[in-house]
Amino acid sequence: MKILTLDQLDQFFTRISETWELRLPVLLPDGTRAIAPFTSAPPALLGGAVPGKPTAAFFPQQASVFTVYDGALQEPQTPDRPLFIIGFTPRDLACLRFIDRFFADGWRDDIYFRQRQHAVVAGLSGLCGPNGAMIPPAGGDCDLEFFFDGSNWLVVPYSEAGQAIVASLPDSSSPKTLELFRQASAQPEDENEILIKRASELLQADRVPDSFWAEIGERCIACTGCNLACPTCTCFGVQDWRSARQTERSRMWDSCQLDGFMREASGHNPLGSEALRTRRRIHHKLAADPEKWGEISCFLCGRCDAVCPTGIGMVAVARELVTRFGLTESKYLVTGG
Amino acid sequence: MKRTLTVCPYCGCGCMFYLVSNQGRLIGVEPSTTHPVSRGGLCVKGWNAYAFVHHPDRLTAPLIRRDGSLQPVSWDEALDLVVARLRAVQEKHGNDAVMFASSAKATNEENYLLMKLARAVFGTNNIDHCARLCHSSTVTGLAETFGSGAMTNSISCFDQTDVILVIGSNTTEQHPLIGSRILNAVRKGTHLIVADNRRIRLARQAELHLRHKNGSDVALLNGIMQIIIAEGLADPEFIKARTENYEALAEAVADWTPERTAAATGLGVEEIIAAARLFAGAERGMIVYSMGITQHSHGVDNVRCIAALAMLTGNVGRPGTGVNPLRGQNNVQGGCDMGALPDLFSGYQKVADPLVREKFAAAWGVTALSDKPGLPLTRAMDAASAGHLYGMFIMGENPMLSDPDQGHARRVLENLELLVVQDIFLTETAALADIVLPAACYAEKEGTFTNTERRIQPLRKAVEPPGAARADWEIICDIAARAGYQGMRYSSPAVIMNEIASLTPIYGGITYDRLDPHGLQWPCPDREHPGTPILHLERFTRGLGHFSPALHQLPAELPDDRYPFVLTTGRTYFHWHTGSMTRRSHLLDREEPRSFIELHPDDAARLGVRNRDELLISSRRGQVLTTARVTDMVIPGVLFMPFHFVEGAANALTNNVLDPESSIPEFKVCAVHVEKLP
C-alpha cells in the first residue's frame, strides 16, 4: 500500500494516461458527475457513486457487433490502449464481479471481454461518499483500490496488475492504516441490505400478491431507466442497419419494462402488462438470480431509485413490499417503514 | 469518448441530457442530474434519443428531381435552383404564391431566420409552422384572456399545488417527466381530477375521472363554473382586483345547471359537482391541458373556458396554480416566440402594426415589409387547390402524415409548381419534393430550444452531420445570400440570438453566455433580468384578465348510421409525430411497430372483432387498414388511433375542418365506419 497526496495523485493520473486510457469520475458542466476520460473535465472523485453505471465502460448503451462491407466481415477492434478505470465503489465492484461471471458463463461474450480483459479496475472508497460520508473499503474485487482518509489517498493493490502499478509509486506507509479504517468503518448490516434480503425471502416464498404488482405497475411510465442505470442488467437488443454496400449489426441496452421485450411474434405477450413486467424486474434480481447464481443480483448501488421518475426503484419497492407483507416471521426483521 | 450537454429533441418538457459519443459516433445518453425538469431521469424516448442519428436512411446530399426521380447534386446547384424557382413562382403568381413552413423541431435561431427569409428576402408573410396544428388555439385564446399565449407557471409548480385538473392531456405519455411529477404529487396528497374519456394512466390514479363526450369540453367547463358561482366557491377578491367582464361570464354559464351539463357531456350530475367543489375548494389549483382541448373546431372556446375557470377561482399568478398548456414539440414554444407565424413577428409583435414593421424593416435593411398577414399552414392546402399558392418551402415538417385529410394534402403537394423540403430523412413529404435539402439533426448543430415552461436552453453539437448535410441555419443563410440579400451572414447561432434579442423584447436579455447551464425563462427583457418562472404575478400581461364566455358547440362531424363511431386521434408514448426519428430507433419501433386502433370490448364483441384483427376504417375522406386493440382505454362508441404510421395513416380519415379563429384542425373528432376484414 502507498499513500498519495492530492498533488501526487494528479501526477499519478498523468503518468497512468501514458499507458492506459484513464477514465475517472469527473464533474460535467452542469454539475452532473460521470466516469469520463482524464482531462475531459475536472476530476471529481468525491461524492460517492456516479449516476451512470460504471460497467458501461465494458458494456456501453450501444456497441457494434460486426459490419459486413462488400461481403467482408469486420469485427470491432480491441482498443489500442487498455482502459484504466477509477470510480467503482465497493457495491459497483460487486456488480462488476457479477456481470463478469455472467458474460463469461457458457458462451463467452467476446464483445464485452474485448474491452474488459486488459482493463485495470480501481475501486474508490473512504471518506469520499456523498457529503463526505464513509464508503467502507472493498478489500478486493478490483485490481487496486483508492481509499480517501480525508486528506490523502491510500492506494491498495489486490491483483498482479495492481501490485505492479502500486510498486511503481513513490511513497509507502504502514499497511495497518487501511485495516484501522476498515475496522473503524465496520458497521452492522445497513437497513437496505436487510430490506432487500427480506424482500427476496418473501418473493421466493411467493408471499407477494398480484395486486401489489398491479399497484406498483400503475406507477411505471416505462422509461426503462431502472434497467439502463442498473450495473447488473445485461439484457440487450440487436439491430441491423442496411445500406447499399454495408450491413452494420449493433446491440443496445434493452429493458424488461418494455412490452416488446417478451412479445411473441403472434402478438401475444406472456408479460403483457406493467404489473407483470415490474414483478419480473424485481423478481429476477431477488428470486431468480439467487437460484441461478447463489446471490441476489441487486447490490444496492441505488441507481434505479435515483433514476426512476415515479419512485419505484428497487429499494423503494422492497420497502413497500416488506412493510406490507413481511414485517414479522423473519430473521431479517425490519422495524422501519 | 465525449459527453455533450444538450436538449432532448422530443417533447416540450425540455429535459437536458448528455449525449455520449465515441470516435464521432453517438453511443448513448445520460440524464443530467441537476436539470430542473429531468432531475436525473428521462423518458423512454429521451433514453433512446441517440438511436436514429446515424441511421443509414439519413439524407447526405442535396437531391433534385430529374426524369421523375430524386438525383444527388451539389449544394451550389441545389440552392441556386431553389432561389431561381422560388423567384420564378413569385414572378408568375406574386410574392404570396409561395409559403414557408418552419419547424418546431428546428432551433429558435433557425425559426427566426426562416421567418426573416420569408419576410425580408421573399416579401411574404406566408410563414407558419406546426404550432398551427397543436396550440394555435392556445395562442389565440390566452392572448385574448391573459395577453400571453404560454404556460403561465413552471414545471416545478407541480410540486407545490393542492389540486391538479388535467383535461385533454395524456401527460405520462406525451410529457412523461411532467406526468411523473403529477403521479408523485398525487402520492404525496395532491388531489387529481382527470377529464378525458380515455382511461389514461393519470386517470387510473385520479380522485375523479370524468369521461365526458368528445367535444363537450365547453359544456363541462361552463357547468363546473356554474356550480362554483352558484355555491359561492369563486374568488371574488381576485375577480374584482385582477379581471374584467366577469358579469358576462356569470350570465353565460348561469344556464349550465348540473343537469344540463350532465346531458351535454354524458356525465353524472354528482361527478360534475364533485369536480367543481374539489377544484374550487383548494388553495392552489393547476389546470393542465393539451391537444384534447386545442384540436377542435371550437378549440379557442375551450381555451377561453379554461382561462375563465382559473381566473374565477383565483388560480393565476401564484406558485402551484395557473393555466398550463403543455407544448408538444421540443421547440414549438420557440417557433411561436420567433414569429414563425403569418401574423406575428418574433415576440408576438403584430405584422399589422406599422411601427413594428418599420422597426424590423430598419433592422433588416429592407425598404418595406408586407402588411398583409400570411396564410396559416392549415389553409395553405386549400389556397393551393384554389389557385392562390404555387410553391412551398417546408423545413422539418411532414404534412403528408401530420395534416388532416391526407388525400387532400397529397393532391395539393403533388400539384404544386415547386415543393422544396429540407429535412433529415426522406419523409413522405420529401419524397414528393422537387428539391430536397439534407439537414443536420439536433445532435449535429448549435442553437437554442424553448421548452413548455418558456425556458430557453442551449443545444450543443455532439457529432458531425452525415455526408454533405448542413445545419438548417447555414442552409437558410446560404439561400438568402444567393437571393442577393446581404443581411443574413452570421458566424454562429450565438450571433443570430444577439439579433433576436435586439428585436424581441421578451428575449431582450438573452445571450448565449447567460444560458449555461440550464437556460432562462422568458420574459427576460434585459441583461440583468433573471427570467420569469411565473407569469401574471401582479398583473396580467394585458393588464386585467379578461373573461371571454363561450357557447357550447358540437363537433363538425358526428356519428350517423353510415359512420357510427367517433374517431379521435393522438400519439403513443413510444413514437414521435410522423415517426421519422422514432420509427428508426430500434427499441421504440419494436415497442409500437404498426398502426393500431383502440376499441371498447363491447363494440368489439358486437362487431365480432378480436384483439389484433385487421380492420378497415373508413371516413368521408378516405380509408385505412389497421389492427384492432380491444381495450377499456376508450369508451363504447369511441375509437382512438395514433397518427404516426404511414401504413394505416390516421390522417387519411380526419376532418379538415378548422377552428375559425385559430385555424387549428379538428383532429379530435370525426365519424368513421369499422369493418372487420375476412
Tab-separated table of C-alpha atoms in Angstrom, chain B residues 280-533:
chain	number	residue	atom	x	y	z
B	280	ALA	CA	-62.591	25.434	-6.358
B	281	GLY	CA	-62.140	24.323	-2.766
B	282	ALA	CA	-58.366	24.066	-2.994
B	283	GLU	CA	-55.998	26.848	-2.001
B	284	ARG	CA	-53.837	26.275	-5.094
B	285	GLY	CA	-55.127	24.655	-8.270
B	286	MET	CA	-53.350	23.990	-11.552
B	287	ILE	CA	-55.011	23.314	-14.866
B	288	VAL	CA	-53.078	21.230	-17.365
B	289	TYR	CA	-54.241	20.771	-20.908
B	290	SER	CA	-53.007	19.801	-24.282
B	291	MET	CA	-54.331	18.589	-27.665
B	292	GLY	CA	-57.593	17.251	-26.214
B	293	ILE	CA	-58.570	20.870	-25.648
B	294	THR	CA	-56.944	22.599	-28.584
B	295	GLN	CA	-57.636	20.354	-31.587
B	296	HIS	CA	-61.304	21.126	-32.040
B	297	SER	CA	-63.308	23.283	-34.386
B	298	HIS	CA	-64.027	25.288	-31.214
B	299	GLY	CA	-60.506	24.987	-29.753
B	300	VAL	CA	-60.251	28.676	-28.894
B	301	ASP	CA	-63.545	28.480	-26.987
B	302	ASN	CA	-62.185	25.560	-24.990
B	303	VAL	CA	-59.134	27.638	-24.070
B	304	ARG	CA	-61.304	30.640	-23.135
B	305	CYS	CA	-63.241	28.460	-20.680
B	306	ILE	CA	-60.063	27.129	-19.106
B	307	ALA	CA	-58.719	30.645	-18.653
B	308	ALA	CA	-62.054	31.658	-17.140
B	309	LEU	CA	-62.065	28.741	-14.681
B	310	ALA	CA	-58.569	29.662	-13.487
B	311	MET	CA	-59.477	33.330	-13.005
B	312	LEU	CA	-62.828	32.513	-11.409
B	313	THR	CA	-61.024	30.531	-8.708
B	314	GLY	CA	-58.104	32.959	-8.340
B	315	ASN	CA	-55.645	30.415	-9.651
B	316	VAL	CA	-53.344	32.652	-11.688
B	317	GLY	CA	-50.116	34.384	-10.744
B	318	ARG	CA	-49.105	32.265	-7.763
B	319	PRO	CA	-46.876	29.198	-7.338
B	320	GLY	CA	-48.800	25.946	-7.729
B	321	THR	CA	-51.552	27.478	-9.860
B	322	GLY	CA	-52.048	28.596	-13.420
B	323	VAL	CA	-53.165	27.645	-16.867
B	324	ASN	CA	-50.620	25.242	-18.164
B	325	PRO	CA	-50.887	24.300	-21.823
B	326	LEU	CA	-48.207	21.667	-22.348
B	327	ARG	CA	-46.460	22.471	-25.597
B	328	GLY	CA	-45.875	19.352	-27.615
B	329	GLN	CA	-42.684	19.724	-29.605
B	330	ASN	CA	-39.307	20.447	-28.085
B	331	ASN	CA	-39.344	23.902	-29.659
B	332	VAL	CA	-42.932	24.684	-30.529
B	333	GLN	CA	-42.886	27.420	-27.910
B	334	GLY	CA	-39.775	28.828	-29.555
B	335	GLY	CA	-41.217	28.518	-33.058
B	336	CYS	CA	-44.080	30.764	-31.932
B	337	ASP	CA	-41.783	33.089	-29.970
B	338	MET	CA	-39.657	33.546	-33.087
B	339	GLY	CA	-42.610	34.673	-35.177
B	340	ALA	CA	-42.792	31.701	-37.493
B	341	LEU	CA	-46.444	32.732	-37.677
B	342	PRO	CA	-48.277	34.502	-40.504
B	343	ASP	CA	-49.456	37.491	-38.473
B	344	LEU	CA	-46.681	37.974	-35.938
B	345	PHE	CA	-43.003	38.829	-35.871
B	346	SER	CA	-40.796	37.482	-33.106
B	347	GLY	CA	-42.033	38.179	-29.590
B	348	TYR	CA	-45.676	38.271	-30.743
B	349	GLN	CA	-45.233	41.699	-32.370
B	350	LYS	CA	-48.016	42.244	-34.855
B	351	VAL	CA	-47.460	42.377	-38.593
B	352	ALA	CA	-50.463	44.697	-38.687
B	353	ASP	CA	-48.641	47.300	-36.559
B	354	PRO	CA	-46.829	49.801	-38.828
B	355	LEU	CA	-44.332	50.742	-36.110
B	356	VAL	CA	-43.371	47.105	-35.684
B	357	ARG	CA	-42.938	46.688	-39.428
B	358	GLU	CA	-40.799	49.791	-39.531
B	359	LYS	CA	-38.615	48.500	-36.724
B	360	PHE	CA	-37.993	45.165	-38.430
B	361	ALA	CA	-37.521	46.720	-41.873
B	362	ALA	CA	-34.904	49.113	-40.495
B	363	ALA	CA	-33.068	46.370	-38.638
B	364	TRP	CA	-33.145	44.044	-41.609
B	365	GLY	CA	-32.121	46.724	-44.086
B	366	VAL	CA	-35.144	46.455	-46.358
B	367	THR	CA	-37.340	49.268	-47.568
B	368	ALA	CA	-40.662	47.819	-46.551
B	369	LEU	CA	-42.285	44.671	-45.220
B	370	SER	CA	-45.635	43.325	-46.316
B	371	ASP	CA	-48.537	44.389	-44.119
B	372	LYS	CA	-50.776	41.617	-45.333
B	373	PRO	CA	-50.959	38.744	-42.820
B	374	GLY	CA	-49.921	35.477	-44.395
B	375	LEU	CA	-51.620	32.140	-44.720
B	376	PRO	CA	-51.951	29.772	-41.790
B	377	LEU	CA	-50.372	26.420	-42.635
B	378	THR	CA	-53.708	24.670	-42.438
B	379	ARG	CA	-55.219	26.998	-45.027
B	380	ALA	CA	-52.277	26.603	-47.400
B	381	MET	CA	-53.566	23.343	-48.837
B	382	ASP	CA	-56.934	24.877	-49.638
B	383	ALA	CA	-55.245	28.001	-51.034
B	384	ALA	CA	-53.158	25.829	-53.331
B	385	SER	CA	-56.139	23.886	-54.588
B	386	ALA	CA	-57.977	27.195	-55.140
B	387	GLY	CA	-55.106	28.521	-57.271
B	388	HIS	CA	-53.608	31.032	-54.823
B	389	LEU	CA	-50.481	29.152	-53.810
B	390	TYR	CA	-47.968	27.521	-56.127
B	391	GLY	CA	-44.778	26.923	-54.210
B	392	MET	CA	-43.892	25.620	-50.747
B	393	PHE	CA	-40.622	25.559	-48.861
B	394	ILE	CA	-41.002	23.107	-45.991
B	395	MET	CA	-38.335	22.855	-43.303
B	396	GLY	CA	-38.528	19.848	-40.983
B	397	GLU	CA	-42.221	19.117	-41.245
B	398	ASN	CA	-44.091	16.215	-42.742
B	399	PRO	CA	-47.628	17.340	-43.641
B	400	MET	CA	-48.239	14.152	-45.616
B	401	LEU	CA	-48.696	12.426	-42.270
B	402	SER	CA	-49.420	15.300	-39.905
B	403	ASP	CA	-52.094	17.248	-41.791
B	404	PRO	CA	-55.757	16.347	-41.716
B	405	ASP	CA	-57.304	14.662	-44.759
B	406	GLN	CA	-54.207	13.070	-46.210
B	407	GLY	CA	-55.715	12.543	-49.662
B	408	HIS	CA	-56.302	16.277	-49.988
B	409	ALA	CA	-52.767	17.063	-48.744
B	410	ARG	CA	-51.233	14.632	-51.213
B	411	ARG	CA	-53.147	16.040	-54.195
B	412	VAL	CA	-52.084	19.565	-53.298
B	413	LEU	CA	-48.418	18.756	-52.681
B	414	GLU	CA	-48.206	16.752	-55.893
B	415	ASN	CA	-49.709	19.593	-57.911
B	416	LEU	CA	-47.556	22.445	-56.619
B	417	GLU	CA	-45.308	24.083	-59.170
B	418	LEU	CA	-42.488	23.920	-56.643
B	419	LEU	CA	-42.001	21.873	-53.488
B	420	VAL	CA	-38.721	22.224	-51.589
B	421	VAL	CA	-38.237	20.104	-48.471
B	422	GLN	CA	-35.373	20.491	-46.027
B	423	ASP	CA	-35.178	17.571	-43.607
B	424	ILE	CA	-33.005	14.898	-42.022
B	425	PHE	CA	-34.771	11.903	-43.625
B	426	LEU	CA	-36.603	11.427	-46.908
B	427	THR	CA	-40.014	11.764	-45.280
B	428	GLU	CA	-43.268	11.018	-47.063
B	429	THR	CA	-43.428	14.746	-47.869
B	430	ALA	CA	-39.784	14.974	-49.018
B	431	ALA	CA	-40.428	12.057	-51.353
B	432	LEU	CA	-42.844	14.309	-53.280
B	433	ALA	CA	-40.421	17.258	-53.473
B	434	ASP	CA	-38.721	18.792	-56.485
B	435	ILE	CA	-35.695	19.705	-54.399
B	436	VAL	CA	-34.598	18.060	-51.136
B	437	LEU	CA	-32.025	19.705	-48.862
B	438	PRO	CA	-30.243	17.478	-46.281
B	439	ALA	CA	-30.180	18.976	-42.799
B	440	ALA	CA	-28.186	18.345	-39.653
B	441	CYS	CA	-30.185	16.904	-36.762
B	442	TYR	CA	-30.310	18.210	-33.206
B	443	ALA	CA	-27.127	16.385	-32.204
B	444	GLU	CA	-25.119	17.948	-35.013
B	445	LYS	CA	-25.604	21.682	-34.506
B	446	GLU	CA	-25.880	24.518	-32.032
B	447	GLY	CA	-28.756	26.772	-31.168
B	448	THR	CA	-31.462	27.111	-28.540
B	449	PHE	CA	-34.783	25.417	-27.865
B	450	THR	CA	-37.519	26.902	-25.663
B	451	ASN	CA	-39.430	24.363	-23.609
B	452	THR	CA	-43.029	24.414	-22.436
B	453	GLU	CA	-42.216	26.468	-19.325
B	454	ARG	CA	-40.638	29.151	-21.583
B	455	ARG	CA	-37.105	28.037	-20.706
B	456	ILE	CA	-34.617	28.962	-23.428
B	457	GLN	CA	-31.944	26.263	-23.332
B	458	PRO	CA	-28.681	25.706	-25.193
B	459	LEU	CA	-28.419	22.971	-27.792
B	460	ARG	CA	-24.857	21.766	-28.386
B	461	LYS	CA	-23.165	19.901	-31.168
B	462	ALA	CA	-22.030	16.387	-30.266
B	463	VAL	CA	-21.160	14.879	-33.659
B	464	GLU	CA	-20.745	15.959	-37.274
B	465	PRO	CA	-23.692	15.778	-39.678
B	466	PRO	CA	-23.604	12.935	-42.213
B	467	GLY	CA	-22.214	13.484	-45.706
B	468	ALA	CA	-22.945	16.935	-47.038
B	469	ALA	CA	-25.805	17.653	-44.610
B	470	ARG	CA	-25.712	21.132	-43.071
B	471	ALA	CA	-27.419	22.895	-40.190
B	472	ASP	CA	-30.738	24.474	-41.154
B	473	TRP	CA	-29.456	27.936	-40.221
B	474	GLU	CA	-26.497	27.596	-42.564
B	475	ILE	CA	-28.731	26.499	-45.430
B	476	ILE	CA	-31.163	29.367	-44.878
B	477	CYS	CA	-28.359	31.929	-44.788
B	478	ASP	CA	-26.905	30.479	-47.984
B	479	ILE	CA	-30.278	30.759	-49.714
B	480	ALA	CA	-30.588	34.383	-48.592
B	481	ALA	CA	-27.148	35.214	-49.929
B	482	ARG	CA	-27.886	33.560	-53.277
B	483	ALA	CA	-31.107	35.566	-53.424
B	484	GLY	CA	-28.969	38.684	-53.265
B	485	TYR	CA	-29.714	39.578	-49.647
B	486	GLN	CA	-26.691	40.651	-47.623
B	487	GLY	CA	-28.352	40.845	-44.215
B	488	MET	CA	-28.105	37.184	-43.228
B	489	ARG	CA	-24.437	36.463	-42.693
B	490	TYR	CA	-23.681	35.098	-39.247
B	491	SER	CA	-20.630	33.398	-37.833
B	492	SER	CA	-22.651	31.325	-35.340
B	493	PRO	CA	-26.099	30.870	-33.812
B	494	ALA	CA	-24.953	32.998	-30.859
B	495	VAL	CA	-24.733	35.987	-33.188
B	496	ILE	CA	-28.209	35.261	-34.532
B	497	MET	CA	-29.500	35.257	-30.955
B	498	ASN	CA	-27.997	38.709	-30.411
B	499	GLU	CA	-30.096	39.964	-33.320
B	500	ILE	CA	-33.191	38.195	-31.969
B	501	ALA	CA	-32.637	39.793	-28.558
B	502	SER	CA	-32.290	43.236	-30.103
B	503	LEU	CA	-35.682	42.952	-31.833
B	504	THR	CA	-37.666	40.793	-29.405
B	505	PRO	CA	-38.455	42.353	-26.021
B	506	ILE	CA	-39.324	39.072	-24.266
B	507	TYR	CA	-35.900	37.703	-25.338
B	508	GLY	CA	-34.169	41.062	-24.798
B	509	GLY	CA	-31.796	39.798	-22.101
B	510	ILE	CA	-30.906	36.522	-23.768
B	511	THR	CA	-27.313	35.969	-24.791
B	512	TYR	CA	-25.538	32.644	-25.029
B	513	ASP	CA	-23.192	33.418	-22.167
B	514	ARG	CA	-26.208	33.618	-19.847
B	515	LEU	CA	-27.735	30.287	-20.821
B	516	ASP	CA	-25.335	27.952	-19.023
B	517	PRO	CA	-26.192	25.502	-17.800
B	518	HIS	CA	-29.961	25.224	-17.944
B	519	GLY	CA	-31.260	28.349	-19.642
B	520	LEU	CA	-33.538	31.231	-18.673
B	521	GLN	CA	-37.327	31.589	-18.724
B	522	TRP	CA	-38.827	34.419	-20.740
B	523	PRO	CA	-39.868	37.183	-20.411
B	524	CYS	CA	-36.265	38.213	-19.874
B	525	PRO	CA	-36.221	41.800	-21.086
B	526	ASP	CA	-32.662	42.854	-20.253
B	527	ARG	CA	-29.189	41.600	-19.432
B	528	GLU	CA	-29.756	41.862	-15.682
B	529	HIS	CA	-33.190	40.206	-15.655
B	530	PRO	CA	-33.177	36.760	-14.009
B	531	GLY	CA	-36.022	35.345	-16.117
B	532	THR	CA	-39.664	34.753	-15.205
B	533	PRO	CA	-40.782	31.436	-13.692
